[in-house]
CSV table of C-alpha atoms in Angstrom, one decimal:
chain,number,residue,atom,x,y,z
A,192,UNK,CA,-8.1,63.0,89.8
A,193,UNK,CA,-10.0,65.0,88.0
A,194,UNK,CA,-9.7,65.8,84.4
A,195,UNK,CA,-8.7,70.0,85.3
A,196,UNK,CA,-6.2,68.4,87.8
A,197,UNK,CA,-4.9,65.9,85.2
A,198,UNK,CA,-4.6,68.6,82.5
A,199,UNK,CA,-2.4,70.2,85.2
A,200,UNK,CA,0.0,67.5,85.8
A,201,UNK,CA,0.8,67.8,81.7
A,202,UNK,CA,2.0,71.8,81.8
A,203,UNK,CA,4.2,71.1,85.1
A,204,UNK,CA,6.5,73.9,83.6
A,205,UNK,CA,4.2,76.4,85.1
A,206,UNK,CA,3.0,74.6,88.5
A,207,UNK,CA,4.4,76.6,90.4
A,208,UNK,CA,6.2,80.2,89.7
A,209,UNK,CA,7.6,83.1,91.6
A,210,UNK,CA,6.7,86.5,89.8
A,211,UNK,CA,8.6,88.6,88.1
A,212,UNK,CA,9.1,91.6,90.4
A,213,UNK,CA,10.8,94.9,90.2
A,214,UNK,CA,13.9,95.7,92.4
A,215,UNK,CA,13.2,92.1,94.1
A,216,UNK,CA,13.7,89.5,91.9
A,217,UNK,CA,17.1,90.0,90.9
A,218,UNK,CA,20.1,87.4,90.1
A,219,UNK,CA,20.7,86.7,93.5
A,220,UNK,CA,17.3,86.2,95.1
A,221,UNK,CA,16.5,84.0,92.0
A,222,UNK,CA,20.2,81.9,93.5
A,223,UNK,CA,18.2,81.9,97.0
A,224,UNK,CA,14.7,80.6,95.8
A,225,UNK,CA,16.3,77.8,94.2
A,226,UNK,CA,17.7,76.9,97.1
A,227,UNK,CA,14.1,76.4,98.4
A,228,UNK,CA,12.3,75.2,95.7
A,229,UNK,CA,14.2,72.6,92.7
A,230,UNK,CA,11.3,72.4,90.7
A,231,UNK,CA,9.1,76.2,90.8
A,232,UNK,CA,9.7,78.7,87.7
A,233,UNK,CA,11.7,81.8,88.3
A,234,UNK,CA,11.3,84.8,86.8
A,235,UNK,CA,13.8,88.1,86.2
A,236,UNK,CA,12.8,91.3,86.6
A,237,UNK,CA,10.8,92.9,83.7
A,238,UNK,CA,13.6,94.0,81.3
A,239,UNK,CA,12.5,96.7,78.2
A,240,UNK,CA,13.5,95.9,75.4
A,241,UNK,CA,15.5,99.2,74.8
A,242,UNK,CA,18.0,98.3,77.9
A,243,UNK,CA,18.4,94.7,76.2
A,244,UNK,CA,19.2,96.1,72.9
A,245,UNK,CA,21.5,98.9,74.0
A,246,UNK,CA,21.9,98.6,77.5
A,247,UNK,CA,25.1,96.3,79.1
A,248,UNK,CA,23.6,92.9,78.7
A,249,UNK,CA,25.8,91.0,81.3
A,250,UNK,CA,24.3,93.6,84.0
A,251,UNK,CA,21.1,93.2,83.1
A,252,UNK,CA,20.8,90.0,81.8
A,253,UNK,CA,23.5,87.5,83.2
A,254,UNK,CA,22.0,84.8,85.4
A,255,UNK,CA,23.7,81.8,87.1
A,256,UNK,CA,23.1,77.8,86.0
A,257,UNK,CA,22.1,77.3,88.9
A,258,UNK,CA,18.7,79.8,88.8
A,259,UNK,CA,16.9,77.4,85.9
A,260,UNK,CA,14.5,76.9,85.0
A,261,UNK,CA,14.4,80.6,85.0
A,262,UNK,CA,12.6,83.1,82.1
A,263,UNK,CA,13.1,86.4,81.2
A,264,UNK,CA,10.6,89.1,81.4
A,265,UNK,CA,10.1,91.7,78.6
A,266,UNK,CA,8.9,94.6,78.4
A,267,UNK,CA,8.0,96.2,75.1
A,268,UNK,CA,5.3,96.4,72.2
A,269,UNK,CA,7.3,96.6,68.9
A,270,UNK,CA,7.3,93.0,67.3
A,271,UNK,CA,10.8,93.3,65.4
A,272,UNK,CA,12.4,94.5,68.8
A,273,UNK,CA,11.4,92.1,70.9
A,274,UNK,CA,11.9,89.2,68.5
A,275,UNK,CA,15.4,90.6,68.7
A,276,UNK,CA,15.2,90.9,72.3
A,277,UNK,CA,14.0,87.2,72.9
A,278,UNK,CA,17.1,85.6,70.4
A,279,UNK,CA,19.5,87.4,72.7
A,280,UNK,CA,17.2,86.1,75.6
A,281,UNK,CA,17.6,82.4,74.2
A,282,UNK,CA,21.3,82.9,73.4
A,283,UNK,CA,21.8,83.8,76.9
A,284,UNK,CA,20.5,80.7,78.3
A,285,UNK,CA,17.0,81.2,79.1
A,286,UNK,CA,14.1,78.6,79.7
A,287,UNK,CA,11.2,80.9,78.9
A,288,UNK,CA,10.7,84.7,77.7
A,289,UNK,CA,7.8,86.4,79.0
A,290,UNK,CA,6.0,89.5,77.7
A,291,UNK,CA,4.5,91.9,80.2
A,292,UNK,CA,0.8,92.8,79.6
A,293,UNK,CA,0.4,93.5,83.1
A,294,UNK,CA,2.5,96.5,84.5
A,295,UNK,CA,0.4,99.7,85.5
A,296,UNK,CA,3.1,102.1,86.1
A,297,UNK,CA,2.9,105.4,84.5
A,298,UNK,CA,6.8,105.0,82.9
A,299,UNK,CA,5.1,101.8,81.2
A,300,UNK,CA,2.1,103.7,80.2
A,301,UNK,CA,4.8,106.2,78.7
A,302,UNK,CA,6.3,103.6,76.4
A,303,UNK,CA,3.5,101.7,75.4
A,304,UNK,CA,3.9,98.5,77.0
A,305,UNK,CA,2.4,96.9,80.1
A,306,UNK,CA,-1.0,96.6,81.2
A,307,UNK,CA,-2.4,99.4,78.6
A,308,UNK,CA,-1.4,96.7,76.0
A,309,UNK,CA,-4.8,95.2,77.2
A,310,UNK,CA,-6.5,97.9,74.8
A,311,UNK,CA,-4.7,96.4,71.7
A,312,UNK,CA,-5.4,92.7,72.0
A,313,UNK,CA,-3.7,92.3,68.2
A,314,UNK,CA,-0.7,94.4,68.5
A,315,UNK,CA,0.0,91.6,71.5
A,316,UNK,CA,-0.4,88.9,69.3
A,317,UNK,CA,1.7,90.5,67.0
A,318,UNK,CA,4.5,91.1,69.5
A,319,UNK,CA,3.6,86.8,70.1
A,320,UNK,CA,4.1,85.9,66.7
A,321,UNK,CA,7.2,87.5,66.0
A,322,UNK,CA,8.6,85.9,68.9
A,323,UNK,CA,7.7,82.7,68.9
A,324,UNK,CA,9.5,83.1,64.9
A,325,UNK,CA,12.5,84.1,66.2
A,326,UNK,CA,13.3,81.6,69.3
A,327,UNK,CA,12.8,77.8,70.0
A,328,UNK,CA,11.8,78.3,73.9
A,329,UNK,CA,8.4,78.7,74.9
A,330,UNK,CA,7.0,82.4,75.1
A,331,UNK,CA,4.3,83.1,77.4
A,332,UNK,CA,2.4,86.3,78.3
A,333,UNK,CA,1.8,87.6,81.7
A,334,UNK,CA,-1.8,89.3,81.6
A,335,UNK,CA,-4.5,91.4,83.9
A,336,UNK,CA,-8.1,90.5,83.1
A,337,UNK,CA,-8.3,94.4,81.5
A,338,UNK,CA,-7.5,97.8,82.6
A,339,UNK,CA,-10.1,100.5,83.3
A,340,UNK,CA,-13.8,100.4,82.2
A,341,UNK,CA,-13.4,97.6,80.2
A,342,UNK,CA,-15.7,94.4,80.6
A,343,UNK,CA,-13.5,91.6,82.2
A,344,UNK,CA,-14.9,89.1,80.0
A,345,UNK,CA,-14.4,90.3,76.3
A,346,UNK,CA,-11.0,91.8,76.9
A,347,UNK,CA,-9.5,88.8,78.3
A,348,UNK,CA,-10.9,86.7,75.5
A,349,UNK,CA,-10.1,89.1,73.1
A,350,UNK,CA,-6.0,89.0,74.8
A,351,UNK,CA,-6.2,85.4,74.3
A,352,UNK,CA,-7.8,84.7,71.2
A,353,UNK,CA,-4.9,87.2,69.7
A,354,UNK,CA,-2.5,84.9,71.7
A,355,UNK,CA,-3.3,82.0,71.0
A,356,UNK,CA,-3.6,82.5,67.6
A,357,UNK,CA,0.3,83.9,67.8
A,358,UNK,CA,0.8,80.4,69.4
A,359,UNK,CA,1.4,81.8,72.9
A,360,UNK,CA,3.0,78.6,75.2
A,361,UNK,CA,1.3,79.9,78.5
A,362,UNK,CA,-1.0,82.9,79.2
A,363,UNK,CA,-0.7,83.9,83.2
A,364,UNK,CA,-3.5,86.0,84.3
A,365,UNK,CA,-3.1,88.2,87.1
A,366,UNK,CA,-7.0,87.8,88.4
A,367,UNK,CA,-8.0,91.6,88.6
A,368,UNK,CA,-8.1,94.8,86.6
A,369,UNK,CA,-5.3,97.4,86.5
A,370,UNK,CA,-6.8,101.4,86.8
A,371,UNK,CA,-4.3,103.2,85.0
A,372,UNK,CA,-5.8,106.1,86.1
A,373,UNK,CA,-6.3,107.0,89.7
A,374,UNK,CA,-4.1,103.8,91.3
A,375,UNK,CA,-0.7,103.8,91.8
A,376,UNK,CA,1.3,100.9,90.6
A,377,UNK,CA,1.2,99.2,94.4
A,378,UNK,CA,-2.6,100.1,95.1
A,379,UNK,CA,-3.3,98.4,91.9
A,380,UNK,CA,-1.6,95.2,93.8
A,381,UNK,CA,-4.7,95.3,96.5
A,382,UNK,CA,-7.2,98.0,95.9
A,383,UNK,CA,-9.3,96.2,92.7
A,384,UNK,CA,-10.9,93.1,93.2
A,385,UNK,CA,-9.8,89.6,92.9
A,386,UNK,CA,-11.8,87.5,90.5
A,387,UNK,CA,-10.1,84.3,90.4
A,388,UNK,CA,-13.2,82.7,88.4
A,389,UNK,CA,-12.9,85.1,85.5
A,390,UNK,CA,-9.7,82.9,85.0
A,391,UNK,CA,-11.3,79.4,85.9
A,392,UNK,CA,-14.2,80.5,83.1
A,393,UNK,CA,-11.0,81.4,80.5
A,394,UNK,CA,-9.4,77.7,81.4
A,395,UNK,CA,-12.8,76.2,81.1
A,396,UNK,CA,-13.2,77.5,77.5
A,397,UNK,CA,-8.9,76.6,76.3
A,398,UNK,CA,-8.3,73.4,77.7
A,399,UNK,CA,-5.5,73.1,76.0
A,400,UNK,CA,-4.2,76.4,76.7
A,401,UNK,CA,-1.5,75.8,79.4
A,402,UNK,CA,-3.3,79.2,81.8
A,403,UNK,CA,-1.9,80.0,85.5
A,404,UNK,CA,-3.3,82.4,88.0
A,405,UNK,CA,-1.8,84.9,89.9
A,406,UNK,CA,-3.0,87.2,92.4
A,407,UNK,CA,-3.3,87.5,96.4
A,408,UNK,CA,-2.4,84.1,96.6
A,409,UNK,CA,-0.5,83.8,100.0
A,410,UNK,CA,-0.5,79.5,101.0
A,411,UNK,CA,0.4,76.2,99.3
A,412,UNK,CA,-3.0,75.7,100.5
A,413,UNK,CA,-4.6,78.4,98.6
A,414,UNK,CA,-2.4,77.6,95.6
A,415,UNK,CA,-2.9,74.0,95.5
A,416,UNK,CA,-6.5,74.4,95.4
A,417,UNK,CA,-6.6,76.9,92.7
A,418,UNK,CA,-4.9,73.7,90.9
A,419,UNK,CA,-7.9,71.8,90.6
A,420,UNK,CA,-8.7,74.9,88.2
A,421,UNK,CA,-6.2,75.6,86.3
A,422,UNK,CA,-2.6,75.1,85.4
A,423,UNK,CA,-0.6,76.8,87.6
A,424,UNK,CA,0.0,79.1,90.3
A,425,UNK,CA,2.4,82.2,90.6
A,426,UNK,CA,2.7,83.5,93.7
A,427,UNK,CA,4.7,86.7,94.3
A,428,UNK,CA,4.9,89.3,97.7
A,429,UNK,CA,3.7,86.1,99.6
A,430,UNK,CA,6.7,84.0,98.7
A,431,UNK,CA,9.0,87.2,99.0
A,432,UNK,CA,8.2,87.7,102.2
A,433,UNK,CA,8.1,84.3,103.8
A,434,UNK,CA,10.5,82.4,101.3
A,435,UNK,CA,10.5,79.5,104.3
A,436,UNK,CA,7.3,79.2,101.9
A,437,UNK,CA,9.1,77.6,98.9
A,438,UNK,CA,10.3,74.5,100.9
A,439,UNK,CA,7.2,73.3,101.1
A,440,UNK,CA,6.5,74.0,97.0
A,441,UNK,CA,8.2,70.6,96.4
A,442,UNK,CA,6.3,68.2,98.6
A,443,UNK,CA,3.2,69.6,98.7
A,444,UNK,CA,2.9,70.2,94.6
A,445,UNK,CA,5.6,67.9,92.9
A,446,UNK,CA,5.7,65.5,95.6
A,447,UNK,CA,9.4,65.3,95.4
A,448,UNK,CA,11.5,66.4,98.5
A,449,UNK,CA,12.9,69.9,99.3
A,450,UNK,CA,16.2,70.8,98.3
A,451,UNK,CA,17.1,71.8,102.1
A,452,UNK,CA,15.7,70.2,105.3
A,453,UNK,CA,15.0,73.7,106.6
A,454,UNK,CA,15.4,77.3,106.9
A,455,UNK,CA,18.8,77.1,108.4
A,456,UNK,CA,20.1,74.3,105.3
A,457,UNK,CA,19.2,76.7,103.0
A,458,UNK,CA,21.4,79.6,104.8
A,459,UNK,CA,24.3,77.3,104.8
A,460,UNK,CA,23.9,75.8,101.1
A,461,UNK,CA,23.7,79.9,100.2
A,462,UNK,CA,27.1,80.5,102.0
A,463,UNK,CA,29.1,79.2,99.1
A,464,UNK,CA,27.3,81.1,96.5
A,465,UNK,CA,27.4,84.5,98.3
A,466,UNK,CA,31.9,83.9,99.4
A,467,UNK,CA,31.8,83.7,95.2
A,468,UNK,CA,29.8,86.9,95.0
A,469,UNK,CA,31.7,88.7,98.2
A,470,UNK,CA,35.3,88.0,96.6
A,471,UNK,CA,33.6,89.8,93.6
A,472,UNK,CA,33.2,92.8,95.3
A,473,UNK,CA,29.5,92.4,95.7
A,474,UNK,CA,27.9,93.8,98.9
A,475,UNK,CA,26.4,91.3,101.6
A,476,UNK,CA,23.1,93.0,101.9
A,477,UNK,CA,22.9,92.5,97.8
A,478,UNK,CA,22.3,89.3,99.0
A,479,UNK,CA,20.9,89.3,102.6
A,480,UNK,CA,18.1,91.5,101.9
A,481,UNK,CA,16.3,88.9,100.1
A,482,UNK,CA,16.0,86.1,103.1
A,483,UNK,CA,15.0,88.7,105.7
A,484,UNK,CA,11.7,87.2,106.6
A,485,UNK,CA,13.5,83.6,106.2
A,486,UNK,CA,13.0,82.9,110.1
A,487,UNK,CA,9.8,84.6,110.0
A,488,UNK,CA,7.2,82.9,113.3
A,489,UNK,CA,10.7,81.5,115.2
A,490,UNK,CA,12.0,82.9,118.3
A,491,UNK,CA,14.6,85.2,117.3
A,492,UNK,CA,13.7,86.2,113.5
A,493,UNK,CA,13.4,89.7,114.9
A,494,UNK,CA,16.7,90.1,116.1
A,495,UNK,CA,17.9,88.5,112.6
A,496,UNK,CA,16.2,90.3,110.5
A,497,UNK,CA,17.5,93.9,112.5
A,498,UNK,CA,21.4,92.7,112.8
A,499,UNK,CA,21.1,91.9,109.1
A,500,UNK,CA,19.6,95.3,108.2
A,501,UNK,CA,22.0,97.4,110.6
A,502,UNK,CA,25.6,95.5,110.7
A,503,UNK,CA,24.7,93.8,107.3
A,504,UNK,CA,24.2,96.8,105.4
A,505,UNK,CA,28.5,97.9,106.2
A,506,UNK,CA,30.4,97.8,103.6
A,507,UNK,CA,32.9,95.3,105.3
A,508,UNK,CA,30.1,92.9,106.2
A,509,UNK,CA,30.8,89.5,105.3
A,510,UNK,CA,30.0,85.9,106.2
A,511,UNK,CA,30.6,86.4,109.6
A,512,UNK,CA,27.8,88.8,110.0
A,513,UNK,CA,25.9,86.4,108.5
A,514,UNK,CA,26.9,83.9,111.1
A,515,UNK,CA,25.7,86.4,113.9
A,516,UNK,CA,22.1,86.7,112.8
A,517,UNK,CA,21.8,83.3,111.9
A,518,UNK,CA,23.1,82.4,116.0
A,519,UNK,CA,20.0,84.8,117.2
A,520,UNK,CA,17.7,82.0,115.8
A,521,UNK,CA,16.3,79.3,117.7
A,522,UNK,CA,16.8,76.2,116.0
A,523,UNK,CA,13.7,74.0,118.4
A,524,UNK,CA,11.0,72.9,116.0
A,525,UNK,CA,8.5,75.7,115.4
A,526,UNK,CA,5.8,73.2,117.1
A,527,UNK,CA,8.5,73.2,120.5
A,528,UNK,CA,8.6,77.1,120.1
A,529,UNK,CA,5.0,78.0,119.9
């Protein structure tokens, strides 16, 4: 093993993570992923810290036992709110609380928080320090390697520095710049360019800084050899998209077994969590919409994914509908299907 790899091993909390991510990683696709993966980190939605302070905290914040290990992601950029902010964080339950210095969306450019926190490298640290003052859990910072014309190299060292000085618990550095200007928040997902060894050089130089990488990443494969660089790996749209993904996170990284033997386990040890939520009132595709692409490669995933988003999205859709898509599925090993 090699000493990167075995530094690794020793900040396991952040192996393997699912990002934060807006309108998609909500209460119940948190419930879903866990059903895939026992041992990755889950993240909310970024949260301000205006809704947390004012807003209805239950709505916003309330997470079942069974999503942990599973942090909280603020956004904000006044220390003495979201010190507040991460007590009610802690006093709610959660594992980690994470501040977003990554966001490029004009509404976060508005209120001073997100990626354009980049430009103020000790206002960050501030926002760290008060924090880590207030809570007992570990409080991490999600970063890009800088915004604009600035030079990749001095403002991520100048971002962690200010961190680490703040006694950050985890930096993860989303490996390319945001362009506040001229991109929209999704072509700043794809448009600027990946520079996954900006973040190996920032590991290099804080050994003992626990850092993971995020960016692009779209296979175990490609995560577990960014591994032998870093940390950890956080993988987002990829392990949206295809959560059949997760069940592999496990084995492949942990080397423990899955939580379900397959794609159609998973469905089934869902069922019970989703008859809680339906008796609740809570719409099936609130829940369905998050394992479209579940069966993604089998005979049959198209016709799942349409009778989910068509009879799925009624408003007297329950389990049974459910049942229906999951029936369109072949259940022959993908190896026998291809």
């Amino acid at each position: 093993m090699t000493a990167q790899a075995e530094n690794s091993s020793n900040h396991s909390e952040w192996r393997f993570c699912v990002a934060p991510m807006m309108d998609w990683t909500d209460r119940h696709c948190r419930v879903f992923h866990r059903l895939l993966s026992a041992r990755a980190r889950l993240y909310t939605e970024m949260v301000t810290t205006g809704a947390v302070l004012h807003g209805p905290r239950e709505r916003l914040l309330g997470f079942s036992p069974e999503e942990q290990p599973v942090a909280l992601q603020l956004g904000g950029s006044d220390p003495q709110d979201l010190a507040r902010a991460a007590r009610i964080a802690e006093e709610f339950g959660y594992a980690e609380v994470n501040l977003n210095v990554g966001c490029p969306s004009d509404r976060v450019q508005d209120g001073r928080f997100g990626a354009c926190l980049m430009r103020e490298p000790a206002l960050v640290g501030a926002c760290v320090a008060a924090m880590k003052a207030a809570v007992g859990i570990p409080v991490t910072v999600k970063c890009r390697i800088g915004v604009d014309d600035q030079d990749p190299e001095a403002a991520l060292d100048a971002l962690t520095l200010a961190v680490r000085e703040a006694g950050v618990d985890a930096l993860v550095v989303h490996a390319r710049k945001a362009w506040l200007q001229g991109l929209s928040p999704k072509e700043n997902r794809d448009i600027p360019p990946l520079d996954y060894s900006r973040v190996h050089r920032l590991k290099r130089v804080h050994p003992d800084l626990p850092v993971a990488i995020n960016g692009g990443l779209k296979t175990l494969e490609e995560a577990q050899g960014q591994l032998a660089q870093v940390d950890g790996v956080m993988l987002g749209r990829a392990a949206y998209a295809e959560p059949a993904l997760l069940l592999g996170v496990d084995p492949l990284l942990f080397g423990a077994p899955a939580p379900a033997a397959d794609p159609f386990a998973a469905v089934e040890a869902y069922r019970p969590y989703m008859a809680a939520r339906l008796a609740e009132g809570v719409r099936l595709h609130a829940m369905t919409r998050h394992m479209l692409g579940l069966f993604n490669g089998r005979p049959g995933a198209r016709g799942f994914r349409r009778h989910l988003s068509t009879a799925g999205m009624r408003a007297s859709a329950g389990l049974e509908t459910l049942s229906e898509a999951v029936a369109m599925v072949s259940r022959a090993p993908l190896e026998a299907a291809a």
